[in-house]
Amino acid sequence: MNAKHKLLIVEDEQAILQGLIDVFVFHGFEVDAAENGKIGLEKALTGNYALILLDVMLPFIDGFTICNKIRDQDKQQPIIMLTAKSSEEDIITGLTLGADDYIAKPFSVRELVLRVHCVLKRSQLHEHENSILQIGPMQIDSANLIQINTNQPCTFSRRELDILNYLHSNSQRPVSREELLQHVWGYQQADAIETRTVDIHIAKLRRKIEIDSKQPQYLVTIRGEGYQLLT
Ligand code: CA
């Protein structure tokens, strides 16, 4: 890491916001902050941030809407959502809208810093990537996250392409959800919600790449073992 990474933190609870600013400044980041959704969205769309930490419950505009609007404009912008612990629905909505990761409140600061580093590392890996992923007759442009040889181009999230890339490099065998969580998400240990997020992403991917997502031909389930990509 040469230049300081610039983070945007959108969080309306003063104490949490100040705590996060202190932690990330301590870890060598340049930090910008917004205390409500309106300012948060404005900054997110105009600033140039390495990563955005986005609370869900915010005054004026909620975090999901912000995430959605960022994705409309920029498929690559790394985003981590801060969600309420009890709300699995929030987590799933956030991931469905294209957040790269989420962390549940109350969170451990150490874990949050780790996740931020992990998402940043992945996004840097992809910066100079310019490869075409071939699955059956489909060609997906990894840099632009879009299927290219089709009349109705379909777009992918960064995470979805990371999953496809990982399965593609290991296409001779099934890959377990735990292995995907470890290699694609960077998680060391998985809990039940995390395991479910893998299934949610697989379901979304099937709707994009399969003719009939209920009877997948490419992204198949190997019972008791995991998922395999038949290329
Ligand atoms: Ca809040």
XYZ file of C-alpha atoms and ligand atoms in Angstrom:
232
model
C 0.000 0.000 0.000
C 1.501 3.297 -1.067
C -0.958 6.164 -0.961
C -3.442 6.207 1.896
C -6.706 4.474 1.173
C -9.641 6.837 1.400
C -12.728 5.514 3.144
C -16.220 6.949 3.315
C -18.139 6.064 6.478
C -21.887 6.718 6.401
C -23.263 6.324 9.922
C -25.721 8.464 11.868
C -24.881 7.341 15.391
C -22.307 9.853 16.588
C -20.540 7.499 19.005
C -20.178 4.697 16.476
C -19.103 7.104 13.747
C -16.428 8.694 15.915
C -15.211 5.254 17.013
C -14.929 4.100 13.405
C -13.117 7.256 12.338
C -10.584 6.787 15.166
C -10.008 3.131 14.332
C -9.447 3.653 10.615
C -7.291 6.740 11.053
C -5.229 4.688 13.505
C -4.891 1.976 10.844
C -3.549 4.459 8.315
C -6.652 5.302 6.313
C -7.828 8.700 5.200
C -11.421 8.963 6.412
C -14.363 10.975 5.165
C -17.697 10.778 6.975
C -21.388 11.462 6.438
C -24.006 11.502 9.187
C -27.083 11.037 7.055
C -28.129 9.284 3.887
C -28.478 12.409 1.774
C -24.915 13.595 2.357
C -23.707 10.006 2.239
C -25.177 9.414 -1.211
C -23.852 12.709 -2.519
C -20.340 11.951 -1.313
C -20.482 8.338 -2.480
C -21.387 9.369 -6.021
C -18.932 12.225 -6.345
C -15.937 11.237 -4.204
C -13.308 8.722 -5.140
C -13.261 6.189 -2.323
C -11.330 2.964 -1.979
C -14.217 1.614 0.078
C -17.545 2.745 1.532
C -18.816 1.612 4.940
C -22.556 2.002 4.821
C -25.028 1.830 7.702
C -28.535 0.586 6.820
C -30.775 2.753 9.027
C -30.017 6.365 8.147
C -31.957 9.630 8.123
C -33.367 10.789 4.729
C -32.070 7.958 2.542
C -31.445 4.437 3.826
C -28.318 2.404 3.182
C -29.997 -0.026 0.781
C -31.148 2.782 -1.497
C -27.669 4.296 -1.397
C -26.081 0.944 -2.232
C -28.451 0.508 -5.137
C -27.723 3.971 -6.536
C -23.970 3.479 -6.220
C -24.258 0.176 -8.100
C -26.225 1.830 -10.907
C -23.270 4.087 -11.476
C -20.315 1.947 -10.443
C -20.302 -1.830 -10.381
C -16.834 -2.013 -8.876
C -17.045 0.350 -5.891
C -16.254 -1.747 -2.797
C -19.069 -1.442 -0.241
C -19.448 -3.010 3.205
C -22.857 -2.700 4.867
C -23.250 -2.298 8.623
C -26.393 -4.204 9.557
C -28.321 -5.009 12.707
C -27.277 -8.330 14.188
C -30.779 -9.713 14.512
C -31.746 -9.012 10.960
C -30.816 -11.757 8.559
C -33.197 -10.122 6.083
C -31.100 -6.941 6.141
C -27.965 -8.900 5.447
C -29.549 -10.714 2.556
C -31.066 -7.546 1.094
C -27.676 -5.845 1.295
C -25.912 -8.677 -0.462
C -28.617 -8.911 -3.085
C -28.185 -5.220 -3.866
C -24.530 -5.844 -4.515
C -22.701 -4.957 -1.308
C -19.344 -6.745 -1.196
C -19.726 -7.721 2.420
C -21.635 -6.914 5.557
C -20.810 -6.807 9.200
C -23.432 -7.138 11.912
C -23.725 -4.686 14.805
C -22.446 -4.825 17.445
C -19.278 -5.721 15.583
C -15.759 -6.437 16.673
C -13.447 -3.685 15.464
C -10.740 -6.196 14.676
C -13.087 -8.171 12.484
C -14.266 -5.048 10.672
C -10.718 -3.912 9.939
C -9.900 -7.403 8.639
C -12.912 -7.392 6.349
C -12.053 -3.954 5.015
C -8.521 -5.101 4.197
C -9.864 -8.243 2.603
C -12.343 -6.419 0.331
C -9.651 -3.898 -0.640
C -7.172 -6.626 -1.457
C -9.666 -8.308 -3.740
C -10.633 -5.108 -5.486
C -6.957 -4.334 -6.160
C -6.409 -7.789 -7.576
C -9.065 -7.040 -10.144
C -7.864 -3.596 -11.100
C -5.711 -4.719 -13.995
C -7.715 -7.774 -14.821
C -8.894 -8.036 -18.350
C -9.916 -11.590 -18.960
C -12.835 -13.319 -20.577
C -14.445 -16.104 -18.614
C -15.928 -18.806 -20.789
C -18.777 -20.960 -19.446
C -20.427 -23.136 -22.056
C -21.430 -20.751 -24.858
C -21.273 -17.739 -22.539
C -18.456 -15.233 -22.461
C -18.198 -12.932 -19.488
C -15.954 -9.895 -19.486
C -14.318 -9.974 -16.054
C -13.208 -6.358 -16.067
C -16.583 -4.917 -17.002
C -18.699 -7.553 -15.223
C -20.879 -8.156 -18.232
C -21.794 -11.014 -20.523
C -20.656 -10.055 -24.003
C -21.824 -12.522 -26.638
C -25.521 -12.021 -26.194
C -28.341 -9.782 -27.342
C -29.496 -9.128 -23.809
C -26.345 -8.361 -21.869
C -26.500 -9.402 -18.280
C -24.377 -7.783 -15.602
C -22.699 -9.367 -12.600
C -21.527 -8.111 -9.252
C -17.856 -8.289 -8.391
C -18.612 -10.989 -5.868
C -20.551 -13.059 -8.379
C -17.638 -12.979 -10.772
C -15.227 -13.872 -7.979
C -17.355 -16.953 -7.284
C -17.474 -17.896 -10.969
C -13.730 -17.357 -11.328
C -12.958 -19.515 -8.312
C -15.265 -22.318 -9.450
C -13.880 -22.002 -12.966
C -10.280 -22.452 -11.774
C -11.386 -25.535 -9.834
C -13.867 -26.859 -12.365
C -12.541 -30.409 -12.190
C -14.058 -30.854 -8.705
C -16.908 -29.682 -6.458
C -16.133 -26.789 -4.103
C -17.718 -26.642 -0.653
C -19.457 -23.520 0.671
C -16.838 -23.291 3.401
C -14.078 -23.248 0.816
C -15.884 -20.542 -1.148
C -16.296 -18.468 2.010
C -12.618 -18.855 2.737
C -11.314 -18.066 -0.732
C -13.888 -15.669 -2.131
C -14.980 -13.862 1.037
C -11.804 -14.320 3.071
C -13.673 -15.697 6.087
C -11.831 -18.082 8.338
C -14.841 -19.612 10.016
C -18.359 -19.682 8.698
C -21.617 -19.424 10.618
C -25.058 -20.404 9.368
C -25.963 -16.994 7.897
C -22.685 -16.873 6.024
C -23.237 -20.333 4.604
C -26.666 -19.175 3.444
C -25.195 -16.156 1.723
C -23.245 -18.544 -0.503
C -26.495 -20.262 -1.491
C -28.132 -16.900 -2.188
C -25.310 -15.909 -4.505
C -25.424 -19.270 -6.270
C -29.180 -18.888 -6.773
C -28.669 -15.412 -8.247
C -25.923 -16.672 -10.520
C -28.099 -19.504 -11.770
C -30.814 -17.041 -12.724
C -28.211 -15.247 -14.813
C -26.306 -18.070 -16.472
C -28.723 -20.987 -16.655
C -31.523 -21.444 -19.172
C -33.610 -23.030 -16.394
C -32.284 -22.095 -12.957
C -34.200 -24.986 -11.386
C -32.337 -27.461 -13.580
C -28.838 -26.054 -13.800
C -26.543 -27.373 -16.521
C -23.442 -25.391 -15.640
C -23.516 -24.409 -11.995
C -24.511 -27.707 -10.475
C -24.939 -28.943 -6.907
C -22.981 -32.032 -5.953
C -24.948 -33.406 -3.046
C -23.025 -33.430 0.198
C -19.978 -31.822 -1.398
C -20.789 -28.396 -2.761
C -20.998 -26.631 -6.082
C -19.254 -27.382 -9.326
C -18.984 -25.338 -12.494
C -19.181 -27.456 -15.631
C -17.480 -25.353 -18.244
Ca -28.135 4.030 11.906
